[in-house]
mmCIF file of C-alpha atoms and ligand atoms in Angstrom:
data_model
loop_
_atom_site.group_PDB
_atom_site.id
_atom_site.type_symbol
_atom_site.label_atom_id
_atom_site.label_comp_id
_atom_site.label_asym_id
_atom_site.label_seq_id
_atom_site.Cartn_x
_atom_site.Cartn_y
_atom_site.Cartn_z
ATOM 1 C CA MET A 1293 -14.806 -30.141 5.614
ATOM 2 C CA GLN A 1294 -12.976 -29.873 2.282
ATOM 3 C CA GLN A 1295 -16.499 -29.842 0.927
ATOM 4 C CA LEU A 1296 -17.288 -26.491 2.545
ATOM 5 C CA ALA A 1297 -14.287 -24.823 0.916
ATOM 6 C CA ASN A 1298 -15.219 -26.268 -2.464
ATOM 7 C CA ASP A 1299 -18.836 -25.181 -2.098
ATOM 8 C CA LEU A 1300 -17.832 -21.636 -1.184
ATOM 9 C CA ILE A 1301 -15.382 -21.438 -4.067
ATOM 10 C CA GLY A 1302 -18.074 -22.726 -6.414
ATOM 11 C CA THR A 1303 -20.581 -20.133 -5.246
ATOM 12 C CA GLU A 1304 -18.032 -17.334 -5.553
ATOM 13 C CA SER A 1305 -17.205 -18.405 -9.014
ATOM 14 C CA ARG A 1306 -20.873 -18.618 -10.027
ATOM 15 C CA LEU A 1307 -22.061 -15.314 -8.551
ATOM 16 C CA GLY A 1308 -19.000 -13.084 -8.348
ATOM 17 C CA ALA A 1309 -17.302 -11.041 -11.030
ATOM 18 C CA HIS A 1310 -14.069 -12.802 -11.899
ATOM 19 C CA ASN A 1311 -11.825 -9.781 -11.446
ATOM 20 C CA TYR A 1312 -9.482 -11.713 -9.137
ATOM 21 C CA LYS A 1313 -7.784 -15.092 -9.351
ATOM 22 C CA PRO A 1314 -7.123 -15.916 -5.691
ATOM 23 C CA LEU A 1315 -5.321 -18.938 -4.371
ATOM 24 C CA ASP A 1316 -7.997 -21.486 -3.484
ATOM 25 C CA VAL A 1317 -7.654 -21.074 0.245
ATOM 26 C CA VAL A 1318 -10.817 -20.044 2.085
ATOM 27 C CA LEU A 1319 -9.911 -18.191 5.268
ATOM 28 C CA SER A 1320 -12.183 -17.851 8.241
ATOM 29 C CA ARG A 1321 -9.997 -16.606 11.098
ATOM 30 C CA GLY A 1322 -6.861 -14.589 11.738
ATOM 31 C CA LEU A 1323 -4.676 -13.607 14.664
ATOM 32 C CA GLY A 1324 -1.320 -11.836 14.501
ATOM 33 C CA VAL A 1325 0.738 -13.226 11.628
ATOM 34 C CA TYR A 1326 -1.508 -16.283 11.243
ATOM 35 C CA VAL A 1327 -4.717 -17.044 9.376
ATOM 36 C CA TRP A 1328 -6.755 -20.246 9.388
ATOM 37 C CA ASP A 1329 -8.828 -21.749 6.604
ATOM 38 C CA VAL A 1330 -12.287 -23.306 6.966
ATOM 39 C CA ASP A 1331 -10.644 -26.707 7.377
ATOM 40 C CA GLY A 1332 -8.636 -25.488 10.337
ATOM 41 C CA ASN A 1333 -5.258 -25.333 8.554
ATOM 42 C CA ARG A 1334 -2.981 -22.568 9.787
ATOM 43 C CA TYR A 1335 -0.938 -20.326 7.510
ATOM 44 C CA LEU A 1336 1.652 -17.641 8.044
ATOM 45 C CA ASP A 1337 0.342 -14.652 6.121
ATOM 46 C CA CYS A 1338 3.116 -13.223 3.968
ATOM 47 C CA LEU A 1339 0.901 -10.752 2.129
ATOM 48 C CA SER A 1340 -0.905 -8.915 4.949
ATOM 49 C CA ALA A 1341 -3.731 -7.933 2.586
ATOM 50 C CA TYR A 1342 -1.271 -5.918 0.508
ATOM 51 C CA SER A 1343 0.105 -4.297 3.680
ATOM 52 C CA ALA A 1344 -3.258 -3.336 5.151
ATOM 53 C CA VAL A 1345 -2.745 -5.558 8.196
ATOM 54 C CA ASN A 1346 0.702 -4.347 9.216
ATOM 55 C CA GLN A 1347 -0.433 -4.537 12.845
ATOM 56 C CA GLY A 1348 -1.342 -8.235 12.504
ATOM 57 C CA HIS A 1349 -4.756 -9.804 12.109
ATOM 58 C CA CYS A 1350 -7.466 -8.861 14.598
ATOM 59 C CA HIS A 1351 -5.150 -6.847 16.816
ATOM 60 C CA PRO A 1352 -6.902 -6.906 20.226
ATOM 61 C CA LYS A 1353 -6.488 -3.175 20.920
ATOM 62 C CA ILE A 1354 -7.811 -2.114 17.531
ATOM 63 C CA LEU A 1355 -10.634 -4.601 17.924
ATOM 64 C CA GLU A 1356 -11.480 -3.122 21.297
ATOM 65 C CA ALA A 1357 -11.535 0.426 19.904
ATOM 66 C CA MET A 1358 -13.708 -0.698 17.017
ATOM 67 C CA VAL A 1359 -16.247 -2.528 19.141
ATOM 68 C CA GLU A 1360 -16.418 0.295 21.636
ATOM 69 C CA GLN A 1361 -16.942 2.956 18.990
ATOM 70 C CA ALA A 1362 -19.343 0.780 16.969
ATOM 71 C CA SER A 1363 -21.619 0.570 19.965
ATOM 72 C CA LYS A 1364 -21.614 4.346 20.434
ATOM 73 C CA LEU A 1365 -21.673 6.113 17.057
ATOM 74 C CA THR A 1366 -20.596 4.973 13.605
ATOM 75 C CA LEU A 1367 -21.570 7.573 11.032
ATOM 76 C CA THR A 1368 -22.723 11.154 11.144
ATOM 77 C CA SER A 1369 -21.690 12.297 7.676
ATOM 78 C CA ARG A 1370 -19.734 15.522 7.581
ATOM 79 C CA ALA A 1371 -22.969 17.492 7.688
ATOM 80 C CA PHE A 1372 -22.431 17.305 11.441
ATOM 81 C CA ARG A 1373 -19.307 17.011 13.554
ATOM 82 C CA ASN A 1374 -18.276 13.978 15.585
ATOM 83 C CA ASP A 1375 -16.080 13.702 18.646
ATOM 84 C CA GLN A 1376 -13.461 11.412 17.039
ATOM 85 C CA LEU A 1377 -12.383 13.402 13.991
ATOM 86 C CA ALA A 1378 -10.460 16.112 15.825
ATOM 87 C CA LEU A 1379 -8.559 13.503 17.849
ATOM 88 C CA PHE A 1380 -7.777 11.544 14.683
ATOM 89 C CA TYR A 1381 -6.429 14.727 13.050
ATOM 90 C CA GLU A 1382 -4.385 15.612 16.093
ATOM 91 C CA GLU A 1383 -2.780 12.191 16.464
ATOM 92 C CA LEU A 1384 -2.136 11.714 12.745
ATOM 93 C CA ALA A 1385 -0.630 15.204 12.452
ATOM 94 C CA ALA A 1386 1.617 14.544 15.452
ATOM 95 C CA LEU A 1387 2.705 11.179 14.043
ATOM 96 C CA THR A 1388 3.492 12.403 10.526
ATOM 97 C CA GLY A 1389 4.285 16.083 11.047
ATOM 98 C CA SER A 1390 1.536 17.144 8.635
ATOM 99 C CA HIS A 1391 -0.317 20.427 8.856
ATOM 100 C CA LYS A 1392 -3.534 19.540 7.074
ATOM 101 C CA ILE A 1393 -5.427 16.294 6.608
ATOM 102 C CA LEU A 1394 -8.223 15.201 4.305
ATOM 103 C CA PRO A 1395 -9.856 11.961 5.461
ATOM 104 C CA MET A 1396 -11.104 9.498 2.843
ATOM 105 C CA ASN A 1397 -11.827 5.760 2.747
ATOM 106 C CA SER A 1398 -10.014 3.774 0.079
ATOM 107 C CA GLY A 1399 -6.542 4.372 -1.256
ATOM 108 C CA ALA A 1400 -7.845 5.203 -4.723
ATOM 109 C CA GLU A 1401 -10.037 7.906 -3.215
ATOM 110 C CA ALA A 1402 -7.026 9.456 -1.516
ATOM 111 C CA VAL A 1403 -5.200 9.475 -4.862
ATOM 112 C CA GLU A 1404 -8.213 10.974 -6.672
ATOM 113 C CA SER A 1405 -8.545 13.584 -3.943
ATOM 114 C CA ALA A 1406 -4.888 14.534 -4.296
ATOM 115 C CA ILE A 1407 -5.237 14.851 -8.076
ATOM 116 C CA LYS A 1408 -8.239 17.143 -7.716
ATOM 117 C CA THR A 1409 -6.559 19.216 -5.045
ATOM 118 C CA VAL A 1410 -3.239 19.784 -6.807
ATOM 119 C CA ARG A 1411 -5.024 20.763 -10.004
ATOM 120 C CA LYS A 1412 -7.013 23.367 -8.090
ATOM 121 C CA TRP A 1413 -3.828 24.504 -6.362
ATOM 122 C CA GLY A 1414 -2.239 24.837 -9.789
ATOM 123 C CA TYR A 1415 -4.963 27.159 -11.042
ATOM 124 C CA GLU A 1416 -5.491 29.193 -7.892
ATOM 125 C CA VAL A 1417 -2.010 29.421 -6.428
ATOM 126 C CA LYS A 1418 0.534 28.621 -9.123
ATOM 127 C CA GLY A 1419 -1.399 30.435 -11.851
ATOM 128 C CA VAL A 1420 -1.653 27.659 -14.444
ATOM 129 C CA PRO A 1421 -4.184 28.536 -17.182
ATOM 130 C CA GLU A 1422 -7.566 26.832 -16.725
ATOM 131 C CA ASN A 1423 -7.727 23.153 -17.733
ATOM 132 C CA ARG A 1424 -4.048 23.012 -18.618
ATOM 133 C CA ALA A 1425 -2.681 21.424 -15.445
ATOM 134 C CA GLU A 1426 -0.313 18.504 -15.945
ATOM 135 C CA ILE A 1427 0.690 15.822 -13.490
ATOM 136 C CA ILE A 1428 3.807 13.741 -14.058
ATOM 137 C CA VAL A 1429 3.420 10.043 -13.225
ATOM 138 C CA CYS A 1430 5.692 7.004 -13.561
ATOM 139 C CA SER A 1431 5.718 3.922 -15.733
ATOM 140 C CA ASP A 1432 4.560 0.744 -13.994
ATOM 141 C CA ASN A 1433 2.764 2.803 -11.356
ATOM 142 C CA PHE A 1434 -0.067 1.479 -9.236
ATOM 143 C CA HIS A 1435 -2.355 4.033 -7.618
ATOM 144 C CA GLY A 1436 -5.741 2.282 -7.625
ATOM 145 C CA ARG A 1437 -8.572 1.401 -9.960
ATOM 146 C CA THR A 1438 -10.696 4.445 -10.730
ATOM 147 C CA ILE A 1439 -11.025 5.795 -14.255
ATOM 148 C CA ALA A 1440 -8.606 8.703 -13.820
ATOM 149 C CA ILE A 1441 -6.046 6.463 -12.148
ATOM 150 C CA VAL A 1442 -6.145 3.545 -14.590
ATOM 151 C CA GLY A 1443 -6.078 6.111 -17.384
ATOM 152 C CA PHE A 1444 -2.443 6.848 -16.529
ATOM 153 C CA SER A 1445 -1.508 3.260 -15.747
ATOM 154 C CA THR A 1446 0.952 1.628 -18.139
ATOM 155 C CA ASP A 1447 -0.391 -1.857 -17.397
ATOM 156 C CA PRO A 1448 -2.555 -3.017 -20.325
ATOM 157 C CA ASP A 1449 -4.699 -5.180 -17.992
ATOM 158 C CA ALA A 1450 -5.445 -2.219 -15.745
ATOM 159 C CA ARG A 1451 -6.463 0.221 -18.498
ATOM 160 C CA GLY A 1452 -7.414 -1.865 -21.521
ATOM 161 C CA GLY A 1453 -11.046 -1.481 -22.534
ATOM 162 C CA PHE A 1454 -11.853 1.175 -19.943
ATOM 163 C CA GLY A 1455 -11.338 4.391 -21.923
ATOM 164 C CA PRO A 1456 -11.914 7.216 -22.628
ATOM 165 C CA PHE A 1457 -9.767 8.625 -19.850
ATOM 166 C CA PRO A 1458 -9.180 12.097 -18.396
ATOM 167 C CA SER A 1459 -6.151 13.890 -19.862
ATOM 168 C CA GLY A 1460 -3.494 15.917 -18.082
ATOM 169 C CA PHE A 1461 -0.990 13.187 -17.192
ATOM 170 C CA ARG A 1462 2.531 12.676 -18.519
ATOM 171 C CA THR A 1463 4.300 9.399 -17.961
ATOM 172 C CA VAL A 1464 8.047 9.121 -17.382
ATOM 173 C CA ARG A 1465 10.235 6.137 -16.581
ATOM 174 C CA PHE A 1466 10.271 5.283 -12.868
ATOM 175 C CA GLY A 1467 13.647 5.883 -11.239
ATOM 176 C CA ASP A 1468 14.797 8.427 -13.843
ATOM 177 C CA ALA A 1469 14.963 11.911 -12.309
ATOM 178 C CA GLU A 1470 16.198 13.468 -15.550
ATOM 179 C CA ALA A 1471 13.043 12.276 -17.276
ATOM 180 C CA VAL A 1472 11.021 14.067 -14.598
ATOM 181 C CA GLU A 1473 12.976 17.241 -15.237
ATOM 182 C CA ALA A 1474 12.506 16.937 -18.994
ATOM 183 C CA ALA A 1475 8.743 16.430 -18.603
ATOM 184 C CA MET A 1476 8.272 19.525 -16.431
ATOM 185 C CA ASN A 1477 6.870 22.678 -17.945
ATOM 186 C CA GLU A 1478 5.057 25.776 -16.708
ATOM 187 C CA ASN A 1479 1.779 23.833 -16.473
ATOM 188 C CA THR A 1480 3.179 21.038 -14.320
ATOM 189 C CA VAL A 1481 1.366 21.064 -11.003
ATOM 190 C CA ALA A 1482 2.578 17.824 -9.458
ATOM 191 C CA VAL A 1483 4.743 14.734 -9.663
ATOM 192 C CA LEU A 1484 2.959 11.643 -8.333
ATOM 193 C CA LEU A 1485 4.972 8.558 -7.476
ATOM 194 C CA GLU A 1486 5.438 5.610 -5.143
ATOM 195 C CA PRO A 1487 8.702 5.700 -3.145
ATOM 196 C CA ILE A 1488 8.954 1.956 -3.815
ATOM 197 C CA GLN A 1489 6.664 0.472 -6.449
ATOM 198 C CA GLY A 1490 4.747 -2.299 -4.718
ATOM 199 C CA GLU A 1491 2.407 -3.765 -7.312
ATOM 200 C CA ALA A 1492 5.106 -3.520 -9.970
ATOM 201 C CA GLY A 1493 7.030 -6.091 -7.919
ATOM 202 C CA VAL A 1494 8.783 -4.169 -5.132
ATOM 203 C CA ILE A 1495 10.865 -1.948 -7.387
ATOM 204 C CA ILE A 1496 13.310 0.253 -5.478
ATOM 205 C CA PRO A 1497 14.477 3.332 -7.405
ATOM 206 C CA PRO A 1498 18.173 4.265 -7.577
ATOM 207 C CA ALA A 1499 19.605 5.948 -4.466
ATOM 208 C CA GLY A 1500 19.159 9.702 -4.623
ATOM 209 C CA TYR A 1501 16.125 9.556 -6.936
ATOM 210 C CA LEU A 1502 13.575 10.851 -4.456
ATOM 211 C CA ARG A 1503 15.976 13.536 -3.282
ATOM 212 C CA ARG A 1504 16.508 14.706 -6.853
ATOM 213 C CA VAL A 1505 12.764 14.734 -7.590
ATOM 214 C CA ARG A 1506 12.303 16.707 -4.376
ATOM 215 C CA GLU A 1507 14.854 19.305 -5.545
ATOM 216 C CA LEU A 1508 13.225 19.568 -8.965
ATOM 217 C CA CYS A 1509 9.777 20.021 -7.457
ATOM 218 C CA SER A 1510 11.017 22.713 -5.098
ATOM 219 C CA ALA A 1511 12.892 24.536 -7.846
ATOM 220 C CA ARG A 1512 9.931 24.504 -10.258
ATOM 221 C CA ASN A 1513 7.107 25.113 -7.787
ATOM 222 C CA VAL A 1514 5.651 21.655 -8.382
ATOM 223 C CA VAL A 1515 3.864 19.623 -5.704
ATOM 224 C CA MET A 1516 5.637 16.371 -4.856
ATOM 225 C CA ILE A 1517 3.019 13.715 -4.087
ATOM 226 C CA LEU A 1518 4.210 10.455 -2.576
ATOM 227 C CA ASP A 1519 1.762 7.576 -2.632
ATOM 228 C CA GLU A 1520 2.698 5.794 0.601
ATOM 229 C CA ILE A 1521 -0.508 3.794 0.741
ATOM 230 C CA GLN A 1522 1.532 0.589 0.634
ATOM 231 C CA THR A 1523 4.996 1.731 1.755
ATOM 232 C CA GLY A 1524 3.771 3.881 4.630
ATOM 233 C CA LEU A 1525 3.036 3.142 8.265
ATOM 234 C CA GLY A 1526 6.076 1.055 9.016
ATOM 235 C CA ARG A 1527 6.164 -1.386 6.130
ATOM 236 C CA THR A 1528 9.694 -0.467 4.991
ATOM 237 C CA GLY A 1529 11.124 -0.135 8.502
ATOM 238 C CA LYS A 1530 10.415 3.594 8.762
ATOM 239 C CA LEU A 1531 7.102 5.298 9.425
ATOM 240 C CA LEU A 1532 7.193 6.604 5.846
ATOM 241 C CA ALA A 1533 9.456 5.318 3.085
ATOM 242 C CA GLU A 1534 10.441 8.903 2.199
ATOM 243 C CA GLU A 1535 12.544 8.913 5.381
ATOM 244 C CA HIS A 1536 15.021 6.495 3.800
ATOM 245 C CA GLU A 1537 16.111 9.379 1.578
ATOM 246 C CA GLY A 1538 15.536 12.123 4.095
ATOM 247 C CA VAL A 1539 12.941 13.889 1.951
ATOM 248 C CA GLU A 1540 9.556 15.318 2.773
ATOM 249 C CA ALA A 1541 6.789 15.229 0.209
ATOM 250 C CA ASP A 1542 4.349 18.141 -0.080
ATOM 251 C CA VAL A 1543 1.466 15.693 -0.222
ATOM 252 C CA THR A 1544 1.588 12.195 1.268
ATOM 253 C CA LEU A 1545 -1.111 9.587 0.714
ATOM 254 C CA ILE A 1546 -1.731 6.874 3.257
ATOM 255 C CA GLY A 1547 -4.385 4.174 3.537
ATOM 256 C CA LYS A 1548 -4.310 0.420 3.958
ATOM 257 C CA ALA A 1549 -2.635 -0.054 7.392
ATOM 258 C CA LEU A 1550 -4.093 3.217 8.661
ATOM 259 C CA SER A 1551 -6.887 1.039 10.052
ATOM 260 C CA GLY A 1552 -4.858 -2.108 10.678
ATOM 261 C CA GLY A 1553 -7.110 -3.906 8.221
ATOM 262 C CA PHE A 1554 -10.347 -3.382 10.120
ATOM 263 C CA TYR A 1555 -11.984 -0.801 7.948
ATOM 264 C CA PRO A 1556 -11.170 1.281 4.860
ATOM 265 C CA VAL A 1557 -9.513 4.491 6.061
ATOM 266 C CA SER A 1558 -7.231 6.696 3.963
ATOM 267 C CA ALA A 1559 -5.942 10.223 4.161
ATOM 268 C CA VAL A 1560 -4.309 12.968 2.158
ATOM 269 C CA LEU A 1561 -1.633 14.712 4.235
ATOM 270 C CA SER A 1562 -0.241 18.043 3.164
ATOM 271 C CA ASN A 1563 0.756 21.541 4.069
ATOM 272 C CA SER A 1564 -1.860 24.249 4.417
ATOM 273 C CA GLU A 1565 -1.233 25.773 1.019
ATOM 274 C CA VAL A 1566 -2.270 22.722 -0.991
ATOM 275 C CA LEU A 1567 -5.223 21.314 0.978
ATOM 276 C CA GLY A 1568 -6.157 24.888 1.822
ATOM 277 C CA VAL A 1569 -7.610 25.354 -1.679
ATOM 278 C CA LEU A 1570 -10.578 23.100 -0.849
ATOM 279 C CA LYS A 1571 -13.594 25.100 0.286
ATOM 280 C CA PRO A 1572 -16.952 23.849 1.617
ATOM 281 C CA GLY A 1573 -18.889 21.855 -0.954
ATOM 282 C CA GLN A 1574 -15.963 21.316 -3.313
ATOM 283 C CA HIS A 1575 -15.011 17.802 -2.236
ATOM 284 C CA GLY A 1576 -16.297 15.183 0.155
ATOM 285 C CA SER A 1577 -17.291 11.645 1.022
ATOM 286 C CA THR A 1578 -20.227 10.316 3.024
ATOM 287 C CA PHE A 1579 -18.027 7.956 5.004
ATOM 288 C CA GLY A 1580 -14.808 10.026 5.019
ATOM 289 C CA GLY A 1581 -13.823 10.993 8.566
ATOM 290 C CA ASN A 1582 -16.601 8.989 10.207
ATOM 291 C CA PRO A 1583 -16.234 8.326 13.932
ATOM 292 C CA LEU A 1584 -15.814 4.562 13.572
ATOM 293 C CA ALA A 1585 -13.017 5.028 11.022
ATOM 294 C CA CYS A 1586 -11.352 7.638 13.210
ATOM 295 C CA ALA A 1587 -11.492 5.527 16.375
ATOM 296 C CA VAL A 1588 -10.128 2.479 14.539
ATOM 297 C CA ALA A 1589 -7.340 4.490 12.898
ATOM 298 C CA ARG A 1590 -6.358 6.099 16.189
ATOM 299 C CA ALA A 1591 -5.900 2.672 17.765
ATOM 300 C CA ALA A 1592 -4.113 1.347 14.683
ATOM 301 C CA MET A 1593 -1.588 4.217 14.763
ATOM 302 C CA ARG A 1594 -1.104 3.882 18.504
ATOM 303 C CA VAL A 1595 -0.222 0.174 18.489
ATOM 304 C CA LEU A 1596 2.074 0.613 15.505
ATOM 305 C CA VAL A 1597 4.208 2.979 17.541
ATOM 306 C CA GLU A 1598 3.721 1.715 21.090
ATOM 307 C CA GLU A 1599 4.444 -1.899 20.221
ATOM 308 C CA GLY A 1600 7.610 -1.127 18.284
ATOM 309 C CA MET A 1601 6.310 -2.510 14.999
ATOM 310 C CA ILE A 1602 8.236 -0.080 12.825
ATOM 311 C CA GLU A 1603 11.567 -0.968 14.426
ATOM 312 C CA ASN A 1604 10.643 -4.650 14.249
ATOM 313 C CA ALA A 1605 9.971 -4.304 10.517
ATOM 314 C CA ALA A 1606 13.482 -2.918 10.047
ATOM 315 C CA VAL A 1607 15.162 -5.628 12.109
ATOM 316 C CA GLN A 1608 13.193 -8.656 10.876
ATOM 317 C CA GLY A 1609 13.164 -7.307 7.326
ATOM 318 C CA ASP A 1610 16.956 -7.040 7.166
ATOM 319 C CA TYR A 1611 17.302 -10.538 8.549
ATOM 320 C CA PHE A 1612 14.610 -12.011 6.289
ATOM 321 C CA LYS A 1613 16.157 -10.465 3.184
ATOM 322 C CA GLU A 1614 19.693 -11.507 4.060
ATOM 323 C CA GLN A 1615 18.614 -15.083 4.747
ATOM 324 C CA LEU A 1616 16.483 -15.274 1.593
ATOM 325 C CA ALA A 1617 19.446 -14.057 -0.422
ATOM 326 C CA GLY A 1618 21.481 -16.842 1.144
ATOM 327 C CA ILE A 1619 19.198 -19.601 -0.146
ATOM 328 C CA ARG A 1620 21.151 -21.442 -2.787
ATOM 329 C CA SER A 1621 18.724 -21.925 -5.629
ATOM 330 C CA ASN A 1622 19.245 -21.605 -9.337
ATOM 331 C CA LEU A 1623 15.611 -20.504 -9.638
ATOM 332 C CA VAL A 1624 16.254 -17.158 -7.974
ATOM 333 C CA ARG A 1625 17.264 -14.162 -10.016
ATOM 334 C CA GLU A 1626 17.132 -11.508 -7.316
ATOM 335 C CA VAL A 1627 16.027 -10.899 -3.742
ATOM 336 C CA ARG A 1628 15.145 -7.289 -3.032
ATOM 337 C CA GLY A 1629 13.182 -5.107 -0.676
ATOM 338 C CA ARG A 1630 13.288 -2.770 2.250
ATOM 339 C CA GLY A 1631 12.036 -3.543 5.726
ATOM 340 C CA LEU A 1632 9.298 -6.160 5.458
ATOM 341 C CA MET A 1633 8.435 -5.243 1.866
ATOM 342 C CA LEU A 1634 10.332 -8.030 0.122
ATOM 343 C CA ALA A 1635 10.329 -9.833 -3.184
ATOM 344 C CA VAL A 1636 11.988 -12.867 -4.686
ATOM 345 C CA GLU A 1637 12.240 -12.601 -8.424
ATOM 346 C CA LEU A 1638 12.608 -15.922 -10.195
ATOM 347 C CA HIS A 1639 14.285 -16.639 -13.510
ATOM 348 C CA PRO A 1640 11.770 -17.007 -16.337
ATOM 349 C CA GLU A 1641 12.889 -20.668 -16.684
ATOM 350 C CA ALA A 1642 11.471 -21.320 -13.205
ATOM 351 C CA GLY A 1643 8.059 -21.541 -14.846
ATOM 352 C CA GLY A 1644 6.271 -18.662 -13.123
ATOM 353 C CA ALA A 1645 5.881 -17.598 -9.511
ATOM 354 C CA ARG A 1646 2.341 -18.898 -9.138
ATOM 355 C CA ARG A 1647 3.333 -22.544 -8.775
ATOM 356 C CA TYR A 1648 5.824 -21.654 -6.025
ATOM 357 C CA CYS A 1649 3.092 -19.739 -4.211
ATOM 358 C CA GLU A 1650 0.914 -22.862 -4.473
ATOM 359 C CA ALA A 1651 3.788 -24.929 -3.087
ATOM 360 C CA LEU A 1652 4.297 -22.454 -0.248
ATOM 361 C CA ARG A 1653 0.603 -22.614 0.511
ATOM 362 C CA ALA A 1654 0.851 -26.394 0.842
ATOM 363 C CA ARG A 1655 3.591 -25.758 3.422
ATOM 364 C CA GLY A 1656 1.564 -23.224 5.383
ATOM 365 C CA VAL A 1657 2.820 -19.940 3.930
ATOM 366 C CA LEU A 1658 0.576 -17.565 2.004
ATOM 367 C CA ALA A 1659 2.509 -15.373 -0.413
ATOM 368 C CA LYS A 1660 1.452 -13.660 -3.611
ATOM 369 C CA ASP A 1661 2.835 -13.950 -7.087
ATOM 370 C CA THR A 1662 3.048 -10.735 -9.008
ATOM 371 C CA HIS A 1663 3.875 -10.066 -12.647
ATOM 372 C CA ASP A 1664 4.534 -13.732 -13.490
ATOM 373 C CA HIS A 1665 7.973 -14.200 -11.985
ATOM 374 C CA THR A 1666 8.000 -12.440 -8.636
ATOM 375 C CA ILE A 1667 6.955 -13.724 -5.209
ATOM 376 C CA ARG A 1668 6.043 -10.880 -2.937
ATOM 377 C CA ILE A 1669 6.692 -11.288 0.799
ATOM 378 C CA ALA A 1670 5.125 -8.832 3.234
ATOM 379 C CA PRO A 1671 4.166 -10.397 6.566
ATOM 380 C CA PRO A 1672 2.547 -8.389 9.364
ATOM 381 C CA LEU A 1673 5.106 -6.214 11.149
ATOM 382 C CA VAL A 1674 4.607 -8.163 14.389
ATOM 383 C CA ILE A 1675 6.458 -11.193 13.020
ATOM 384 C CA THR A 1676 9.092 -12.642 15.357
ATOM 385 C CA ARG A 1677 12.545 -13.994 14.547
ATOM 386 C CA GLU A 1678 11.309 -17.560 15.172
ATOM 387 C CA GLN A 1679 8.439 -17.053 12.748
ATOM 388 C CA VAL A 1680 10.807 -15.623 10.139
ATOM 389 C CA ASP A 1681 13.066 -18.650 10.596
ATOM 390 C CA TRP A 1682 10.145 -20.995 10.114
ATOM 391 C CA ALA A 1683 9.047 -19.129 6.987
ATOM 392 C CA LEU A 1684 12.618 -19.294 5.666
ATOM 393 C CA GLU A 1685 12.596 -23.089 6.013
ATOM 394 C CA GLN A 1686 9.515 -23.217 3.814
ATOM 395 C CA PHE A 1687 10.982 -20.839 1.217
ATOM 396 C CA ASP A 1688 14.197 -22.840 1.241
ATOM 397 C CA ALA A 1689 12.309 -26.084 0.675
ATOM 398 C CA VAL A 1690 10.229 -24.698 -2.155
ATOM 399 C CA LEU A 1691 13.049 -22.846 -3.889
ATOM 400 C CA THR A 1692 15.505 -25.718 -3.663
ATOM 401 C CA GLY A 1693 12.917 -28.225 -4.794
ATOM 402 C CA LEU A 1694 12.828 -30.455 -1.727
ATOM 403 C CA PRO A 1695 9.909 -32.876 -1.797
ATOM 404 C CA GLN A 1696 6.937 -31.513 0.122
HETATM 405 C C1 PLP B 2430 -3.360 -0.418 -2.705
HETATM 406 C C2 PLP B 2430 -2.801 0.823 -3.286
HETATM 407 C C3 PLP B 2430 -3.635 1.867 -3.735
HETATM 408 C C4 PLP B 2430 -5.131 1.737 -3.802
HETATM 409 O O1 PLP B 2430 -5.731 1.495 -2.576
HETATM 410 P P1 PLP B 2430 -7.243 0.911 -2.549
HETATM 411 O O2 PLP B 2430 -7.596 0.991 -1.104
HETATM 412 O O3 PLP B 2430 -7.176 -0.481 -3.071
HETATM 413 O O4 PLP B 2430 -8.057 1.798 -3.412
HETATM 414 C C5 PLP B 2430 -3.038 3.016 -4.185
HETATM 415 N N1 PLP B 2430 -1.701 3.137 -4.214
HETATM 416 C C6 PLP B 2430 -0.864 2.169 -3.796
HETATM 417 C C7 PLP B 2430 0.610 2.387 -3.842
HETATM 418 C C8 PLP B 2430 -1.387 0.970 -3.340
HETATM 419 O O5 PLP B 2430 -0.572 -0.013 -2.969
#
């Protein structure tokens, strides 16, 4: 059986672009917090496809909705209407308190859509002179992989070699509200940021930061855009991470777990003034708002709420973090996170996070190294206390160097 995994890895390596360096585990099945490889080994998934499977792998109710809809109608394009879109809008608006919704597919598309929309809002509503709109973004951001988005990334791997890039972005240090204020001028249309930076290594800004940015945006007639594609939909123990600071963004971006990992579904949420600038023909997507996506997302939202996953993320996350912080290991520099969005940052002398992720894998835990020294931990939100305890035993063993 080992042979099958090796063959598949060999074929991938021969035919695929090498834009990822995955752990060499070939998965063929998933259920809840667990995934199984082609050799039948079981793993506890502590990545959740970057928080796209918050509801757990192959959630039966989402699966049922998907199969049912797939056998009825999958795609109409927006040239015609379908009977799922209105219900998706209604349920998403009720869940998030939004007034207008733009359905897209990937997270990057939601970000691109927001950028286009706030620029147009800037010209038509705020009165910014044509082609002068500026958007303030943060250092170490991650918003996706399109040209406009990587153009304002500060990660050399993400942007290097891909220019030229669109202009109109100003970068300030993440977590520094004064820098946001200093970067604002009469042409500023929006501030775009992640409430907690996920890809940067689960970086939580200082308390009060989002509130201060909110005040600045309100005072200067600037749209506050929160990219909650990773932090949203329960990951941090609240529906949206903005709730931890009691703020409300003007534009909120969600994706990933909006479909529970079944299908790419994203959305731009806003008030009527901002999304209201889009008129027929000015923006679109063949697959955006398709009935299959809508039916899957409706089920994914429903189980998130009905099955108490958001509350569970808060409870298990607090416990997981506290217990991780209690592991006595001289490898660990810091344990941080909110809800089930956690990270263990190792000292540079530990020799890099990758080898600890390999060691965890050998013990049945799949976690992801990020930026050399950080292990990211983000299990599905359905994880139980017993499963957290079992995962903790494996982290303890790996971080205290017990023989495997
Ligand atoms: C994953 C992610 C994106 C991009 O989503 P894709 O679906 O991969 O395009 C954007 N922003 C944040 C914060 C993300 O975590």
